[in-house]
Coordinates of C-alpha atoms and ligand atoms in Angstrom, one line a residue:
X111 CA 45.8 -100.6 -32.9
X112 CA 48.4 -97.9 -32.3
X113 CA 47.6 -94.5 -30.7
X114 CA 49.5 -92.8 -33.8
X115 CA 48.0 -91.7 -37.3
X116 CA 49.9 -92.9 -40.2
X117 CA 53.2 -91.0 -40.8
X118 CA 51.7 -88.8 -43.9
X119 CA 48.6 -87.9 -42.2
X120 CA 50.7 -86.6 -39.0
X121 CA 53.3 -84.9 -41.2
X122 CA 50.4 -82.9 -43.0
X123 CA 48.8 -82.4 -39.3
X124 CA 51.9 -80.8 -38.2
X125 CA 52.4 -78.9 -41.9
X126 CA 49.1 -76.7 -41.7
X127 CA 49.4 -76.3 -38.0
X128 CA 46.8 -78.9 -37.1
X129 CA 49.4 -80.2 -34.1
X130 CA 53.1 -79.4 -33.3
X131 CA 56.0 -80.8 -33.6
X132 CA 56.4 -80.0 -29.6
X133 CA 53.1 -81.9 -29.4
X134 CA 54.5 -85.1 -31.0
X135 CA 57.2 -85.4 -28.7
X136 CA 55.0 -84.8 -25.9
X137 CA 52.9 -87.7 -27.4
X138 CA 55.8 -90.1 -27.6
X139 CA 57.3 -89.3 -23.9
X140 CA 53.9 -90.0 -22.5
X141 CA 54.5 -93.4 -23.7
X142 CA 58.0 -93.6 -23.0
X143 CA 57.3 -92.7 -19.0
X144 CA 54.4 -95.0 -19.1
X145 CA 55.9 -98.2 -20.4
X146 CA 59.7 -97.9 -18.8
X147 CA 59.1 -100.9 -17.2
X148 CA 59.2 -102.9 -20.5
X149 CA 63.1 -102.2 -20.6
X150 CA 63.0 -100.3 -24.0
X151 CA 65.2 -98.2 -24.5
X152 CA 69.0 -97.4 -23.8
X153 CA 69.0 -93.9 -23.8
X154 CA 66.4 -91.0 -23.6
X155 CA 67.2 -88.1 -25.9
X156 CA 64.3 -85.6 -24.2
X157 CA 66.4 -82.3 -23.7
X158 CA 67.4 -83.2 -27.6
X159 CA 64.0 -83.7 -29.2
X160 CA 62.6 -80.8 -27.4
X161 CA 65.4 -78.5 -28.9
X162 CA 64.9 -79.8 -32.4
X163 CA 60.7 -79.6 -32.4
X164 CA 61.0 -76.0 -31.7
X165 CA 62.9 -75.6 -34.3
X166 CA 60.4 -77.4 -36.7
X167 CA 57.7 -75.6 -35.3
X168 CA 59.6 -72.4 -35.6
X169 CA 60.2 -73.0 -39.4
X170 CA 56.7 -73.8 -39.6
X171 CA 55.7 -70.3 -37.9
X172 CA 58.3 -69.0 -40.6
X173 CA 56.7 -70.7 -43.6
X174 CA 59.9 -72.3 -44.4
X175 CA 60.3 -76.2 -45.9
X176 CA 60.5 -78.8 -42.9
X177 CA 60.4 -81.9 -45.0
X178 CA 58.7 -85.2 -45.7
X179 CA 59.1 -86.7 -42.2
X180 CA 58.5 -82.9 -40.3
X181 CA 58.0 -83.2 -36.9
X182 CA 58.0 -87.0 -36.6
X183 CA 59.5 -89.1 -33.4
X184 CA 61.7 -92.2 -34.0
X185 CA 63.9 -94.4 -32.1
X186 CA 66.8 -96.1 -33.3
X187 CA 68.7 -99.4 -32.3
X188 CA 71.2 -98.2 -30.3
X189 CA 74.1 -99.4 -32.8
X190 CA 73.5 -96.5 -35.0
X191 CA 76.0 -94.0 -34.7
X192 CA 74.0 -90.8 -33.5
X193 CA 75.6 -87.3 -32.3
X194 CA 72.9 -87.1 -30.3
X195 CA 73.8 -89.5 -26.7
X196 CA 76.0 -92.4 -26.5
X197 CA 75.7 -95.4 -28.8
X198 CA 76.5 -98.2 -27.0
X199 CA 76.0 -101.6 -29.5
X200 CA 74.1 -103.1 -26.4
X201 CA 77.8 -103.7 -25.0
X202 CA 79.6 -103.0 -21.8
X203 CA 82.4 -102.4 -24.6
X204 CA 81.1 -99.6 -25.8
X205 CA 79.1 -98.3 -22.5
X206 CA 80.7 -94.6 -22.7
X207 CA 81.0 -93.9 -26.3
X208 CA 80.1 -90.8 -27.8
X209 CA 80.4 -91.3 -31.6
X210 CA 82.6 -89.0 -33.6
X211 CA 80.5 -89.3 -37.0
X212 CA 76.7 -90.0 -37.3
X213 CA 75.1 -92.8 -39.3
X214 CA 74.0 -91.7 -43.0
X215 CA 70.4 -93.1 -42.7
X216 CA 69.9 -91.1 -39.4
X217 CA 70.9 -87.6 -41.0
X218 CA 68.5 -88.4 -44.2
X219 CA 65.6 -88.6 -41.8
X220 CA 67.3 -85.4 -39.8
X221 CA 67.4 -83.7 -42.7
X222 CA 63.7 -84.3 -43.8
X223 CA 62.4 -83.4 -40.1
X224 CA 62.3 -86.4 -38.0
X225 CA 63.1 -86.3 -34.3
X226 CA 64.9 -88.9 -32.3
X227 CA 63.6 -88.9 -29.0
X228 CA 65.8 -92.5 -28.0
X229 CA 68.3 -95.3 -28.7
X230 CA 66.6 -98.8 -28.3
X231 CA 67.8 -102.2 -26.4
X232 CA 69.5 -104.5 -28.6
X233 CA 71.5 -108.1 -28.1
X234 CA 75.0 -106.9 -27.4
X235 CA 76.3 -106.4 -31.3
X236 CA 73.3 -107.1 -32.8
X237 CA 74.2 -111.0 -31.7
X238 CA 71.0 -112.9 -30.2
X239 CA 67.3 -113.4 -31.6
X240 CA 65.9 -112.1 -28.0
X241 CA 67.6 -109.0 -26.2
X242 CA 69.1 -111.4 -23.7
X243 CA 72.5 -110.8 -24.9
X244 CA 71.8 -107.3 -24.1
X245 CA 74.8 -106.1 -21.3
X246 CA 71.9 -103.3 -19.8
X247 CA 68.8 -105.1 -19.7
X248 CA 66.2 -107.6 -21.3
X249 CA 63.3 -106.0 -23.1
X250 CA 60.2 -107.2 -22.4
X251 CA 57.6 -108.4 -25.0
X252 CA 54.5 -105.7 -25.0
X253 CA 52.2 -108.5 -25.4
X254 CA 53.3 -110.7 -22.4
X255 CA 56.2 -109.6 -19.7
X256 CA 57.7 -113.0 -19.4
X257 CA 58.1 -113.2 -22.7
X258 CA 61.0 -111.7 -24.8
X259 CA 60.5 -109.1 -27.6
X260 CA 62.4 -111.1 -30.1
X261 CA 65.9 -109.8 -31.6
X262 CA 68.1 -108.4 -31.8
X263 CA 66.5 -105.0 -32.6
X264 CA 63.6 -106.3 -29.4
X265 CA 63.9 -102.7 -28.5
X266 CA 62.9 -101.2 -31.8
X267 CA 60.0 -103.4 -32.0
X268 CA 58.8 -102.9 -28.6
X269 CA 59.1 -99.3 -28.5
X270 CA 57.1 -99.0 -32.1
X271 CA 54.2 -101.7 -30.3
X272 CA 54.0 -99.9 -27.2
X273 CA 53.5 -96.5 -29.4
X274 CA 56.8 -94.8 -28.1
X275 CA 57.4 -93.6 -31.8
X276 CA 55.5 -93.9 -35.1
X277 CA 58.5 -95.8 -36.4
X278 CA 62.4 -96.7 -35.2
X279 CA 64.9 -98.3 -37.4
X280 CA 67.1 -101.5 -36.6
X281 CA 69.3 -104.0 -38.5
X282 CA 69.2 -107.2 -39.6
X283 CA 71.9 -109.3 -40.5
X284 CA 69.9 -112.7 -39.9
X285 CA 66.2 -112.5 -38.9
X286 CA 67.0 -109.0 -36.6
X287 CA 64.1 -106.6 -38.1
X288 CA 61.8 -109.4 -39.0
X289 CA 62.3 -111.4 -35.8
X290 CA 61.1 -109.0 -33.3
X291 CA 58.7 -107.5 -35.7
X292 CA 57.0 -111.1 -35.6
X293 CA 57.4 -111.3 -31.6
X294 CA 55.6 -107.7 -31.4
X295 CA 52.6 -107.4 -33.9
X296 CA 54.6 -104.5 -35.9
X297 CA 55.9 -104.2 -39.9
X298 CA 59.9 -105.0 -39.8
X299 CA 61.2 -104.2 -43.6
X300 CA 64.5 -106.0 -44.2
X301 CA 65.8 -104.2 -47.6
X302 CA 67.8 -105.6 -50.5
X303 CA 71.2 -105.8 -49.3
X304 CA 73.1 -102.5 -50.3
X305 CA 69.6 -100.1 -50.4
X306 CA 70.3 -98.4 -47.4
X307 CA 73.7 -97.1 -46.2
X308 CA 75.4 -98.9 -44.1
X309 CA 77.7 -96.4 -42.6
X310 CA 77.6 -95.5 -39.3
X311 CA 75.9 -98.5 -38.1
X312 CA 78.1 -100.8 -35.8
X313 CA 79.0 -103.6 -38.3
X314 CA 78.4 -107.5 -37.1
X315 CA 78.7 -109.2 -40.5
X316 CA 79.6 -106.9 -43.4
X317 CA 78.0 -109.2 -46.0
X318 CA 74.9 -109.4 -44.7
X319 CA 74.2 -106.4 -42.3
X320 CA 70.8 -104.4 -43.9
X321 CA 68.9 -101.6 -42.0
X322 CA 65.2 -100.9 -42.0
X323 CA 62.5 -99.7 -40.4
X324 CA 59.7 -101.2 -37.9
X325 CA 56.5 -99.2 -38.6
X326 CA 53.2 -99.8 -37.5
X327 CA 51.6 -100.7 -41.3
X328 CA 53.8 -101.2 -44.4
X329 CA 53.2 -97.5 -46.1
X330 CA 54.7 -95.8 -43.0
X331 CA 57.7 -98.8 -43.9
X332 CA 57.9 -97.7 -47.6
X333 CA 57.8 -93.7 -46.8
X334 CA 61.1 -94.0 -44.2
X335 CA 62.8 -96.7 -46.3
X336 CA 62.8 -94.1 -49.4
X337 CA 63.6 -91.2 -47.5
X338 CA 67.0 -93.7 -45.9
X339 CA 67.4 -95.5 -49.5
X340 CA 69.7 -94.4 -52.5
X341 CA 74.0 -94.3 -53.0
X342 CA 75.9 -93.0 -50.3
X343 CA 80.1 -92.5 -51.1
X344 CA 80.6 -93.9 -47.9
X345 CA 79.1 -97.4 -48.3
X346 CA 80.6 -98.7 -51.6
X347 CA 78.1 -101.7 -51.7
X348 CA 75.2 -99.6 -52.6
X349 CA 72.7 -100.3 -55.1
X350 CA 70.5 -97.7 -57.1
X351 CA 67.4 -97.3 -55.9
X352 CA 64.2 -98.1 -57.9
X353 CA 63.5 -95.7 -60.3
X354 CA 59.8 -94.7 -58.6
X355 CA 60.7 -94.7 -55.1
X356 CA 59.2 -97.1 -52.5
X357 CA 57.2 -94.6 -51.1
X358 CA 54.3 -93.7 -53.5
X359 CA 53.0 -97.4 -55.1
X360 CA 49.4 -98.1 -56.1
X361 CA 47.3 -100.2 -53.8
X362 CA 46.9 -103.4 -55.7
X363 CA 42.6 -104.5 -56.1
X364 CA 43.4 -107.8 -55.9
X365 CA 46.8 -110.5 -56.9
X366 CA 45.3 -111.8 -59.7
X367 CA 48.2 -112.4 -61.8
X368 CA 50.9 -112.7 -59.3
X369 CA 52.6 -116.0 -58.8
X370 CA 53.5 -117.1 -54.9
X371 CA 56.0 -119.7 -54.1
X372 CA 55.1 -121.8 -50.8
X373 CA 58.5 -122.6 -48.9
X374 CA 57.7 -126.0 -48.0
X375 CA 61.2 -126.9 -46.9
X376 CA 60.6 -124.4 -44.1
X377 CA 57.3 -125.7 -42.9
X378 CA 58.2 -129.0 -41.6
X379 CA 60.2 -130.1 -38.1
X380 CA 60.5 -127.7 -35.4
X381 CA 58.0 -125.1 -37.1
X382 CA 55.2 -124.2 -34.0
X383 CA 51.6 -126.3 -35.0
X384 CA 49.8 -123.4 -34.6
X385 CA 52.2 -121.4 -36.4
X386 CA 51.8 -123.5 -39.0
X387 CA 48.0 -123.6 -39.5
X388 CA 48.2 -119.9 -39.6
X389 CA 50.6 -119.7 -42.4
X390 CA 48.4 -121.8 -44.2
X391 CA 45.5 -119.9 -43.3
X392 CA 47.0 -116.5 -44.8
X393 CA 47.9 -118.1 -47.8
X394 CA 44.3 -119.1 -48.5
X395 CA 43.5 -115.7 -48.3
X396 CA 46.4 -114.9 -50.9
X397 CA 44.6 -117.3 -52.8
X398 CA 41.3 -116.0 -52.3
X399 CA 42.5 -112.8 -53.9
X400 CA 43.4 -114.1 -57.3
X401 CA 47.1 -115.2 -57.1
X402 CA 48.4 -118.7 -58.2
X403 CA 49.9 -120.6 -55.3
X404 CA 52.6 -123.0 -56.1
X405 CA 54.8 -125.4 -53.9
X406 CA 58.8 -124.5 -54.0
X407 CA 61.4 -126.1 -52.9
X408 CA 64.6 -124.5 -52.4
X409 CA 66.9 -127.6 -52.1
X410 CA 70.4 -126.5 -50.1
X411 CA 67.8 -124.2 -47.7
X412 CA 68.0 -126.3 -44.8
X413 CA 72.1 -125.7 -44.9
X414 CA 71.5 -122.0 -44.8
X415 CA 71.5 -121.9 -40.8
X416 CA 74.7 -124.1 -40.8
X417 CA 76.1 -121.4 -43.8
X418 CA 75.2 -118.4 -41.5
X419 CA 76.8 -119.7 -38.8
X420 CA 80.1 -119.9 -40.4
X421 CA 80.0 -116.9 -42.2
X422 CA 78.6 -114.4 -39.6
X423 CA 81.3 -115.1 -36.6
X424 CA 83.9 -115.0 -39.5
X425 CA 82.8 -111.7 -40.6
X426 CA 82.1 -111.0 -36.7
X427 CA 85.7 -112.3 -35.8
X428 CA 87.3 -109.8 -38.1
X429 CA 84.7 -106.4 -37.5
X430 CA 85.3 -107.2 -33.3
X431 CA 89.0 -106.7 -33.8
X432 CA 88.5 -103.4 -34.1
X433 CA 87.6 -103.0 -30.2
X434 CA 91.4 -103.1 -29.1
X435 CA 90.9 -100.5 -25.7
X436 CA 93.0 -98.3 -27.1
X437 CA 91.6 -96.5 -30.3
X438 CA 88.0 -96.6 -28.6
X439 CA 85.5 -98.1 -26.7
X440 CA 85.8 -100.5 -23.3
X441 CA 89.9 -100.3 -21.9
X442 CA 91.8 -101.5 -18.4
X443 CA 94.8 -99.6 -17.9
X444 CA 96.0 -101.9 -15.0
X445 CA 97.1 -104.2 -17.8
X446 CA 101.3 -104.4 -17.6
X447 CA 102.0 -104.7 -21.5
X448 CA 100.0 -104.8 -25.2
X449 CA 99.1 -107.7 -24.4
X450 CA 97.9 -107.6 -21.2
X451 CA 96.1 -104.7 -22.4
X452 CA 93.8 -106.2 -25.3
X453 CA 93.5 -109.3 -23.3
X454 CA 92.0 -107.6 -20.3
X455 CA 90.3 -104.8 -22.4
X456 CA 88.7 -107.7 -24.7
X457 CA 87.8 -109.7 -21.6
X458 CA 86.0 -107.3 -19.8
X459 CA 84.6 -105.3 -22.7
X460 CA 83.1 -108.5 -24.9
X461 CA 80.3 -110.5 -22.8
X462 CA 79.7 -114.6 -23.5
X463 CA 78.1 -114.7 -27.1
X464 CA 80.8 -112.1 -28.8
X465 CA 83.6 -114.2 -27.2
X466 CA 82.0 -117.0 -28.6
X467 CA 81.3 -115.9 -32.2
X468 CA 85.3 -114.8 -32.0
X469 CA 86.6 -118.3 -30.9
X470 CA 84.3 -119.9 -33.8
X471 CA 84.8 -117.2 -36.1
X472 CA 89.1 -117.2 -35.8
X473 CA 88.0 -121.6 -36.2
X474 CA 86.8 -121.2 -39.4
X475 CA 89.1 -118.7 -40.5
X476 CA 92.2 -120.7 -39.7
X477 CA 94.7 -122.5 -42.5
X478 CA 93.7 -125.8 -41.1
X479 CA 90.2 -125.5 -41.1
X480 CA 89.2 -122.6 -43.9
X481 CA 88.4 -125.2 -46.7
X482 CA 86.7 -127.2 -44.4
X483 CA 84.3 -124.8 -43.4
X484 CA 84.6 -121.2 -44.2
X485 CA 85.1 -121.7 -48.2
X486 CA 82.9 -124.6 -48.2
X487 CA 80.1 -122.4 -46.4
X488 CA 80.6 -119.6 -49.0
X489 CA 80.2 -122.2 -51.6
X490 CA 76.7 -123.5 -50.9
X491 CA 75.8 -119.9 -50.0
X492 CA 76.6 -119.0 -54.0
X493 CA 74.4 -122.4 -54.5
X494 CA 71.8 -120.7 -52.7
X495 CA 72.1 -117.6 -53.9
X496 CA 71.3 -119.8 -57.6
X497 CA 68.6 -121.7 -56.2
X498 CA 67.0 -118.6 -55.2
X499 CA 67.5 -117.3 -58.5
X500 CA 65.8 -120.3 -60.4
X501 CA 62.9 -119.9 -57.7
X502 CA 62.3 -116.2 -58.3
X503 CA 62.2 -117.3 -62.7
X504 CA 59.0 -119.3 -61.5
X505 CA 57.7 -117.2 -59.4
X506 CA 57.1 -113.7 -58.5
X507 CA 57.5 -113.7 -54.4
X508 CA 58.2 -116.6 -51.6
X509 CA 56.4 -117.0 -48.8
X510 CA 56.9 -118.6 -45.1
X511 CA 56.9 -118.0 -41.2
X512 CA 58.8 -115.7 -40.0
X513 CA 59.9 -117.3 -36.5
X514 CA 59.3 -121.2 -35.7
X515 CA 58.0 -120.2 -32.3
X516 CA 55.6 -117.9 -30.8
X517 CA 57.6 -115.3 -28.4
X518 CA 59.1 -117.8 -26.0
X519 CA 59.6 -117.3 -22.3
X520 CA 62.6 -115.3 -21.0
X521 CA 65.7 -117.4 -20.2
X522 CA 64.0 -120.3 -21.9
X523 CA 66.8 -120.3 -24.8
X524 CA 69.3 -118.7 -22.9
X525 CA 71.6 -121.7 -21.4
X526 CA 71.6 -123.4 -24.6
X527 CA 73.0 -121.3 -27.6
X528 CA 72.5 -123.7 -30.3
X529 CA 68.6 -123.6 -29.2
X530 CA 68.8 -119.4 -29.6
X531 CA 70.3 -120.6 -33.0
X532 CA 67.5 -122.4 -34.5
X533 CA 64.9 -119.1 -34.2
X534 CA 67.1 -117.9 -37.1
X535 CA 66.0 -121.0 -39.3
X536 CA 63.3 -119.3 -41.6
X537 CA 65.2 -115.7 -41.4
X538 CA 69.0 -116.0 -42.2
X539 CA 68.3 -117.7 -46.2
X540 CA 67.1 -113.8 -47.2
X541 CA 70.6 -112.2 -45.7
X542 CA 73.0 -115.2 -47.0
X543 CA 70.8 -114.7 -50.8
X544 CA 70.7 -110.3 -50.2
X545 CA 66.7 -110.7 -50.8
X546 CA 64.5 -108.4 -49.9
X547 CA 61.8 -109.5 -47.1
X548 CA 59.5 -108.7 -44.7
X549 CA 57.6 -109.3 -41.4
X550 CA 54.0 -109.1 -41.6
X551 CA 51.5 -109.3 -38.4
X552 CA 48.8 -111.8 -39.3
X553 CA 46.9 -111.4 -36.0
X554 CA 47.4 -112.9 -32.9
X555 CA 48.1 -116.8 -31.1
X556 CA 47.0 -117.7 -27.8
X557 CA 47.2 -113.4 -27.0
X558 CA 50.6 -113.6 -28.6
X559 CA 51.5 -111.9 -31.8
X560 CA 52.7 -114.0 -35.0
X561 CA 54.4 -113.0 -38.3
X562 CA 54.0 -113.9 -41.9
X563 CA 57.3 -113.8 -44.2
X564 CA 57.3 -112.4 -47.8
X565 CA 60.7 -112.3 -49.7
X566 CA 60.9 -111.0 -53.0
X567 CA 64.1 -111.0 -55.9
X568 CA 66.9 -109.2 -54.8
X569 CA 66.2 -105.1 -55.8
X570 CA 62.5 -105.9 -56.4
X571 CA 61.8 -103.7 -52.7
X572 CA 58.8 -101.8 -54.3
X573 CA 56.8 -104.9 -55.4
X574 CA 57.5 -106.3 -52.2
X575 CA 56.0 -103.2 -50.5
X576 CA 53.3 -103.2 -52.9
X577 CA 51.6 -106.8 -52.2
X578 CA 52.6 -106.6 -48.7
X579 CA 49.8 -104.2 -48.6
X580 CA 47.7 -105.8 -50.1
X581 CA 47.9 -108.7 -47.9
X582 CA 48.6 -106.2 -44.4
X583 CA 44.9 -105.2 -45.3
X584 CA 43.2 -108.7 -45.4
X585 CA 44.6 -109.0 -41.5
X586 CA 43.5 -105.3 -40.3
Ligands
LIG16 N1 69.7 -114.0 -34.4 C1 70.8 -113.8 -35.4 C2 72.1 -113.9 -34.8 O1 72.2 -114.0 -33.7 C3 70.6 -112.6 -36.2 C4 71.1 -111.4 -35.6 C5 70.9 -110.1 -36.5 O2 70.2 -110.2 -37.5 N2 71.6 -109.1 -36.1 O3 73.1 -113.8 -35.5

């Protein structure tokens, strides 16, 4: 159970008076200085927050508006673009950057009165399922300290378990919300592709990066992603946002009615036996409520890893060019030409897993080799993209582990990337298809947490939200 309230009940504590905003951020240091040994967070914004809650509280005194989020802490993934501190990506590349512009979904929850008190760990670039990657530090899992916290947004999730914050954002452009959500007993919302504004957050893969939030139950999820959703100019990808929000639906009685497609394909090899019984255990309870349970299968799914692997180091080759030591970021000036210089700067700057996502990434976006693999790859991801489609004319939401393992051990992944890879299976189908889905705690395995996975058709965020609920409150 989390030391913090829900996010409306503190906002209307902090409204009539009830507590301050000063006494929030008091609240969520106390946490931070307790748990630093977990490895959480980059960057401590103290000096910051303070400033910005006596504001709030000022304004309060005043009687003036603070917002929907007034006086609340949060953490972000240290790849968002913040004014506030360095943002760093997790990467020696970017150790000293102070970033010129700020990321829009941060100033939307500025604006309505959140504070940031810290930037959280992260896999360098948002590349890993386990902070390992991280070039500062591994975060630790909450539940167990020789196990990781998931990834890449393990800081996120830890600091949101381990109460640092009511909520933090992070991104997922294959399993990165959801992942560590699983690996830390909290809510991890990945949106429809194009909900939230992706400006201002370090890019990995353009096509598939989403933000969210990690939240401790989903209506503190559904309140920050519709303050963060809606158009933005600078993110031409955007979609509208649903017409009633995502922050105000009905708490459903029961699912009687709703339709719930089993994804059998991803329930087989490699999935954790105890993981597995679980699943199976929550959807008897989704049963139990009223809804129909049918058996899908989603035929080019078990290509989606091999898809995602091809298309996020292409999309990772091309953003990474970008770090060339001389507009920004990580540079050596002993180099003695251009050359010299981006090789050293990219050597140094980049650790093992970028380099590697580069080298495969420039593979399968050479002349030789771009039918083979990259156009091929975007091919069966428009098949799956279809087969999703069809799926979602059956029935109304898909269903599935999040992760096939429990938290696993730190370093036991680590020498073998393909291994690291695999954690991705059950995550990557909902970036490569733009569906919404999300990472629900469904209790706890051998005192580690475990996650159930709901995806929804693309746009349909609000429905998604609404029987997540339902199902959140079967497991509280
Ligand atoms: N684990 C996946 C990868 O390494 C997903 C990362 C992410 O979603 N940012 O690519």
């Amino acid at each position: 159970m989390s030391n913090w309230p829900s996010i409306d009940v503190l906002v209307k504590q902090v409204k009539s008076g009830q507590v301050s905003a000063k006494d929030l951020v008091d609240k969520a240091f106390s946490f931070i200085d307790k748990n630093r040994h977990f490895n959480v967070l980059i960057s401590e914004l103290k000096e910051q927050a303070y400033a910005r809650a006596t504001e709030i509280d000022n304004k309060i005194k005043n009687g003036q508006d603070v917002g929907r989020l007034a006086g609340i802490p949060f953490i972000a993934k240290d790849n968002f673009l913040t004014f506030d501190g360095y943002t760093t990506a997790g990467s020696n590349m970017l150790r000293n950057f102070k970033a010129p512009y700020q990321a829009t979904s941060i100033t939307r929850l500025l604006d309505e009165g959140a504070i940031l008190v810290g930037k959280a760990n992260l896999d360098a670039f948002a590349h890993g399922a386990s902070t390992e990657n991280s070039d500062f530090m591994i975060t630790k899992n909450p539940f167990n300290e020789t196990r990781v916290a998931g990834g890449s947004s393990g800081g996120s999730a830890a600091a949101v378990a381990l109460d640092m914050a009511p909520f933090s954002l992070g991104s997922d452009t294959g399993g990165s919300i959801r992942t560590p959500a699983s690996f830390c007993n909290v809510v991890g919302i990945k949106p429809s592709y194009g909900l939230v504004s992706r400006s201002g957050v370090v890019a990995m893969a353009s096509s598939l990066d989403v933000i969210g939030p990690l939240t401790n139950n989903v209506s503190d999820g559904a309140l920050i992603l519709d303050v963060m959703s809606g158009p933005d100019q600078l993110d031409s990808t955007m979609i509208e946002k649903d017409k009633d929000g995502y922050g105000n639906f009905e708490p459903l009685k029961d699912l009687k009615g709703v339709k719930i497609g089993v994804l059998n394909d991803l329930m087989n090899e490699g999935l954790n036996d105890k993981i597995k019984i679980r699943t199976q255990e929550v959807i008897d309870s989704l049963k139990k409520l009223g809804a129909e349970i049918v058996d899908i299968s989603i035929p080019s799914i078990d290509l989606s890893l091999a898809v995602y692997y091809i298309v996020c180091p292409a999309e990772v080759s091309s953003n990474l060019s970008r770090y060339d030591g001389i507009r920004y970021g990580h540079h050596d000036d002993s180099a003695v030409d251009l050359e010299d210089y981006y090789l050293k700067s990219r050597s140094e700057g980049f650790g093992a897993e970028a380099k590697r996502r580069i080298m495969i990434g420039t593979y399968v976006l050479s002349s030789g080799y771009y039918d083979a693999y990259y156009k091929k790859a975007q091919q069966v991801r428009t098949k799956l993209i279809n087969e999703f489609k069809q799926a979602f004319s059956a029935v109304d939401f898909l269903v599935s582990p999040v992760s096939p393992d429990l938290p696993f051990k730190i370093g036991e992944k680590t020498d073998d990337p393909l291994k690291m890879y695999l954690s991705d299976v059950m995550t990557v189908a909902a970036n490569l298809t733009g569906i919404p889905a999300i990472s629900l705690p469904v209790g706890m395995i051998d005192d580690l947490p475990v996650g159930f996975q709901i995806m929804a058709p693309f746009k349909a965020d609000r429905q998604l939200l609404q029987v997540s609920e339902i199902v959140e409150r079967q497991f509280k």
